């Protein structure tokens, strides 16, 4: 048998064998929240507090399929949790009062799920709305 034909045949058979392997190693999840559940370092630029950085934790809300719970958002403390919905790469924080602070805004999950850009408002009851931009990265 010609050497070139043998090599070509060998690679063709190898390709067929590899392509027939089950995709056990590929983990696909329909729940996009799995990609953002983690502890994140949030760097915040606040109209009133200036630049600060702190940790937030994101977990799945066990009672629904599209919501997450964010603890320590707006640096309110780990005992305070913000509820948000997730749709694709968009995180929406509907208006809610946490620790006497009215919070609402959005997060945009960046490609590769390694960072989130945030824009939100917070009102501690003084009716002076704090406009905040922030970004978070995984710890």
XYZ file of N, CA and C in Angstrom:
417
model
N 0.852 -1.170 0.000
C 0.000 0.000 0.000
C 0.897 1.231 0.000
N 0.507 2.207 -0.759
C 1.231 3.462 -0.854
C 1.215 4.166 0.502
N 2.345 4.737 0.902
C 2.480 5.393 2.208
C 1.490 6.554 2.360
N 1.288 7.348 1.337
C 0.373 8.495 1.388
C -1.065 8.025 1.581
N -1.436 6.935 0.913
C -2.789 6.400 1.058
C -2.980 5.852 2.473
N -1.969 5.172 2.991
C -2.040 4.629 4.346
C -2.239 5.741 5.374
N -1.463 6.817 5.265
C -1.568 7.946 6.206
C -2.943 8.595 6.089
N -3.416 8.781 4.874
C -4.728 9.378 4.661
C -5.837 8.499 5.257
N -5.733 7.201 5.047
C -6.701 6.257 5.580
C -6.669 6.246 7.111
N -5.472 6.272 7.667
C -5.303 6.291 9.119
C -5.988 7.518 9.736
N -5.740 8.700 9.191
C -6.345 9.921 9.714
C -7.858 9.937 9.520
N -8.337 9.392 8.419
C -9.783 9.339 8.180
C -10.474 8.453 9.204
N -9.890 7.281 9.463
C -10.469 6.375 10.453
C -10.394 6.997 11.844
N -9.290 7.651 12.174
C -9.145 8.308 13.476
C -10.200 9.390 13.652
N -10.430 10.151 12.607
C -11.428 11.217 12.664
C -12.825 10.646 12.890
N -13.138 9.553 12.230
C -14.444 8.918 12.404
C -14.608 8.419 13.831
N -13.575 7.795 14.375
C -13.640 7.276 15.749
C -13.827 8.414 16.740
N -13.072 9.488 16.596
C -13.166 10.625 17.516
C -14.528 11.294 17.411
N -15.041 11.434 16.204
C -16.330 12.114 16.041
C -17.490 11.276 16.552
N -17.296 9.984 16.721
C -18.356 9.116 17.235
C -18.340 9.001 18.754
N -17.390 9.620 19.420
C -17.316 9.554 20.873
C -18.478 10.342 21.469
N -19.081 9.832 22.536
C -20.169 10.587 23.176
C -19.627 11.874 23.787
N -20.487 12.869 23.894
C -20.084 14.176 24.402
C -20.252 14.263 25.910
N -19.726 13.281 26.627
C -19.850 13.254 28.078
C -19.087 14.394 28.747
N -17.991 14.814 28.143
C -17.155 15.840 28.748
C -17.727 17.239 28.573
N -18.665 17.401 27.654
C -19.258 18.709 27.402
C -20.410 18.904 28.373
N -20.299 19.913 29.203
C -21.355 20.211 30.172
C -22.121 21.422 29.668
N -23.326 21.192 29.223
C -24.182 22.269 28.754
C -25.269 22.471 29.785
N -25.575 23.707 30.074
C -26.633 23.979 31.030
C -27.621 24.951 30.405
N -28.880 24.678 30.598
C -29.916 25.571 30.100
C -30.113 26.750 31.053
N -29.579 26.629 32.245
C -29.744 27.669 33.256
C -28.549 28.621 33.214
N -28.740 29.778 32.598
C -27.655 30.751 32.447
C -27.133 31.237 33.798
N -27.951 31.108 34.844
C -27.524 31.544 36.178
C -26.315 30.764 36.666
N -26.169 29.520 36.201
C -25.013 28.713 36.605
C -23.698 29.399 36.260
N -23.710 30.232 35.236
C -22.492 30.902 34.786
C -22.123 32.138 35.604
N -23.034 32.614 36.452
C -22.728 33.823 37.221
C -22.774 33.618 38.732
N -23.163 32.426 39.164
C -23.165 32.136 40.599
C -21.720 32.092 41.077
N -21.369 33.005 41.999
C -19.980 33.089 42.468
C -19.854 34.263 43.439
N -18.652 34.429 43.962
C -18.301 35.630 44.717
C -17.584 36.561 43.751
N -18.007 37.813 43.734
C -17.483 38.803 42.794
C -16.893 39.985 43.559
N -15.879 40.605 43.001
C -15.321 41.848 43.524
C -15.955 42.979 42.727
N -16.734 43.798 43.401
C -17.446 44.883 42.742
C -16.713 46.195 43.002
N -16.321 46.858 41.941
C -15.688 48.186 42.022
C -16.741 49.203 41.616
N -17.086 50.046 42.564
C -18.240 50.927 42.428
C -17.795 52.379 42.345
N -18.448 53.151 41.476
C -18.227 54.593 41.402
C -19.566 55.258 41.687
N -19.683 55.771 42.911
C -20.926 56.331 43.410
C -20.870 57.856 43.361
N -22.008 58.446 43.056
C -22.119 59.911 43.046
C -21.788 60.492 44.422
N -22.166 59.789 45.485
C -21.986 60.311 46.834
C -20.826 59.675 47.598
N -20.542 58.409 47.351
C -19.495 57.719 48.112
C -18.162 57.642 47.376
N -18.133 58.062 46.128
C -16.905 57.980 45.353
C -16.613 56.545 44.934
N -15.331 56.217 44.867
C -14.921 54.882 44.433
C -14.717 53.965 45.631
N -15.370 52.822 45.590
C -15.218 51.807 46.637
C -15.186 50.436 45.968
N -14.663 49.471 46.705
C -14.641 48.089 46.219
C -15.011 47.158 47.367
N -15.780 46.148 47.068
C -16.232 45.200 48.083
C -16.700 43.923 47.397
N -16.968 42.907 48.174
C -17.408 41.614 47.637
C -18.920 41.507 47.645
N -19.448 40.897 46.591
C -20.852 40.510 46.541
C -20.908 39.010 46.251
N -21.960 38.381 46.710
C -22.184 36.968 46.409
C -23.448 36.850 45.584
N -23.381 36.056 44.520
C -24.543 35.797 43.685
C -24.877 34.314 43.795
N -26.130 34.035 44.166
C -26.615 32.659 44.214
C -27.928 32.590 43.436
N -28.328 31.380 43.079
C -29.612 31.188 42.400
C -30.741 31.303 43.410
N -31.822 31.938 43.014
C -33.037 31.946 43.825
C -33.678 30.576 43.647
N -33.775 29.781 44.715
C -34.306 28.423 44.573
C -35.804 28.370 44.262
N -36.506 29.493 44.406
C -37.956 29.467 44.215
C -38.393 29.771 42.784
N -37.457 30.150 41.907
C -37.826 30.473 40.526
C -36.655 30.186 39.591
N -36.941 30.049 38.315
C -35.913 29.617 37.367
C -35.118 30.743 36.720
N -35.509 31.990 36.923
C -34.784 33.068 36.243
C -34.299 34.169 37.191
N -34.298 33.915 38.479
C -33.884 34.961 39.427
C -32.637 34.552 40.196
N -31.911 35.590 40.604
C -30.728 35.412 41.439
C -30.882 36.269 42.686
N -30.090 35.937 43.697
C -30.039 36.706 44.936
C -28.621 37.235 45.066
N -28.494 38.541 45.278
C -27.187 39.178 45.410
C -27.071 39.714 46.826
N -26.104 39.209 47.565
C -25.912 39.718 48.930
C -24.814 40.777 48.929
N -24.990 41.740 49.808
C -24.074 42.871 50.004
C -24.065 43.850 48.832
N -25.102 43.861 48.032
C -25.171 44.823 46.932
C -25.247 46.235 47.505
N -24.609 47.169 46.877
C -24.496 48.560 47.322
C -23.818 48.629 48.690
N -23.067 47.579 49.004
C -22.291 47.484 50.249
C -23.177 47.644 51.486
N -24.385 47.075 51.403
C -25.336 47.185 52.512
C -25.088 46.157 53.606
N -24.246 45.165 53.330
C -23.962 44.118 54.310
C -24.410 42.764 53.804
N -23.738 41.732 54.262
C -24.027 40.377 53.791
C -25.403 39.872 54.202
N -26.014 40.481 55.206
C -27.345 40.058 55.639
C -28.458 40.619 54.760
N -28.107 41.512 53.835
C -29.108 42.149 52.992
C -28.971 41.623 51.566
N -30.114 41.234 50.991
C -30.119 40.592 49.685
C -31.019 41.317 48.701
N -30.501 41.475 47.493
C -31.244 42.070 46.397
C -31.674 40.939 45.474
N -32.913 40.973 45.030
C -33.435 39.984 44.104
C -33.364 40.565 42.698
N -32.860 39.770 41.745
C -32.735 40.235 40.360
C -33.145 39.116 39.411
N -33.589 39.496 38.224
C -33.927 38.503 37.210
C -32.832 38.479 36.149
N -32.666 37.316 35.542
C -31.631 37.119 34.531
C -32.286 36.665 33.242
N -31.940 37.351 32.158
C -32.405 36.972 30.829
C -31.228 37.116 29.880
N -30.643 35.991 29.495
C -29.446 36.038 28.654
C -28.316 36.696 29.413
N -27.774 37.775 28.867
C -26.670 38.483 29.525
C -27.143 39.697 30.330
N -28.446 39.887 30.433
C -28.991 41.043 31.148
C -29.497 40.646 32.530
N -29.048 41.376 33.537
C -29.527 41.222 34.907
C -30.365 42.458 35.216
N -31.600 42.260 35.667
C -32.479 43.381 35.971
C -32.830 43.373 37.448
N -32.520 44.481 38.109
C -32.887 44.668 39.507
C -34.113 45.579 39.514
N -35.267 44.984 39.709
C -36.493 45.776 39.786
C -36.473 46.578 41.076
N -37.175 47.682 41.088
C -37.206 48.567 42.242
C -37.628 47.807 43.507
N -36.778 47.864 44.529
C -37.036 47.179 45.802
C -36.310 47.903 46.925
N -36.873 47.805 48.106
C -36.272 48.452 49.274
C -35.540 47.407 50.100
N -34.255 47.650 50.288
C -33.380 46.777 51.066
C -32.688 47.655 52.111
N -32.824 47.305 53.365
C -32.196 48.067 54.457
C -32.503 49.562 54.340
N -33.785 49.880 54.128
C -34.252 51.264 53.997
C -33.679 51.992 52.792
N -33.142 51.246 51.829
C -32.586 51.844 50.619
C -33.325 51.292 49.408
N -33.888 52.203 48.604
C -34.578 51.824 47.379
C -33.538 51.641 46.278
N -33.487 50.435 45.698
C -32.479 50.108 44.691
C -33.164 49.615 43.429
N -32.630 50.031 42.264
C -33.070 49.514 40.971
C -31.938 49.709 39.969
N -31.888 48.843 38.956
C -30.853 49.006 37.941
C -30.660 47.762 37.102
N -29.541 47.722 36.406
C -29.240 46.614 35.510
C -27.769 46.215 35.606
N -27.528 44.990 35.185
C -26.173 44.489 35.022
C -26.064 43.858 33.652
N -24.908 43.972 33.048
C -24.672 43.395 31.729
C -23.501 42.427 31.844
N -23.786 41.136 31.716
C -22.748 40.113 31.824
C -21.936 40.126 30.534
N -20.635 40.241 30.681
C -19.749 40.318 29.523
C -19.416 38.932 28.991
N -18.963 38.890 27.780
C -18.598 37.649 27.098
C -17.650 36.814 27.949
N -17.942 35.552 28.062
C -17.109 34.650 28.849
C -17.475 34.605 30.311
N -18.473 35.359 30.726
C -18.971 35.362 32.110
C -17.879 35.690 33.128
N -16.937 36.533 32.763
C -15.860 36.871 33.678
C -16.009 38.258 34.286
N -16.959 39.044 33.794
C -17.192 40.368 34.371
C -18.645 40.787 34.136
N -19.087 41.711 34.973
C -20.437 42.270 34.861
C -20.320 43.776 35.020
N -20.904 44.522 34.088
C -20.989 45.980 34.201
C -22.367 46.328 34.751
N -22.396 47.240 35.726
C -23.626 47.593 36.427
C -23.930 49.080 36.263
N -25.201 49.412 36.277
C -25.692 50.793 36.375
C -26.944 50.725 37.236
N -26.949 51.450 38.364
C -28.098 51.374 39.259
C -28.246 52.660 40.046
N -29.412 52.796 40.636
C -29.731 53.944 41.473
C -30.055 53.455 42.874
N -29.694 54.259 43.859
C -29.989 53.938 45.250
C -30.465 55.208 45.945
N -31.540 55.062 46.718
C -32.091 56.182 47.476
C -32.284 55.712 48.915
N -31.530 56.288 49.817
C -31.572 55.873 51.230
C -32.720 56.519 52.003
N -33.655 57.098 51.287
C -34.794 57.746 51.928
C -34.660 59.249 51.964
N -33.494 59.745 51.620
C -33.264 61.189 51.630
C -33.770 61.846 50.346
N -34.214 61.044 49.392
C -34.682 61.503 48.088
C -33.578 62.131 47.263
N -32.344 61.848 47.631
C -31.199 62.212 46.815
C -30.689 60.919 46.195
N -31.056 60.706 44.950
C -30.757 59.445 44.290
C -29.267 59.367 43.960
N -28.644 58.301 44.418
C -27.239 58.028 44.119
C -27.165 57.229 42.829
N -26.618 57.846 41.798
C -26.430 57.166 40.503
C -25.082 56.471 40.542
N -25.087 55.158 40.324
C -23.884 54.370 40.494
C -23.577 53.595 39.213
N -22.300 53.588 38.853
C -21.796 52.668 37.839
C -20.770 51.779 38.532
N -20.684 50.541 38.071
C -19.768 49.614 38.719
C -19.405 48.503 37.737
N -18.347 47.805 38.075
C -17.998 46.595 37.344
C -17.576 45.551 38.353
N -17.840 44.319 38.039
C -17.447 43.253 38.961
C -16.708 42.166 38.189
N -15.745 41.581 38.891
C -14.965 40.463 38.348
C -14.961 39.367 39.400
N -14.725 38.165 38.974
C -14.683 37.043 39.900
C -13.468 37.157 40.808
N -13.644 36.775 42.068
C -12.524 36.728 43.008
C -11.611 35.596 42.647
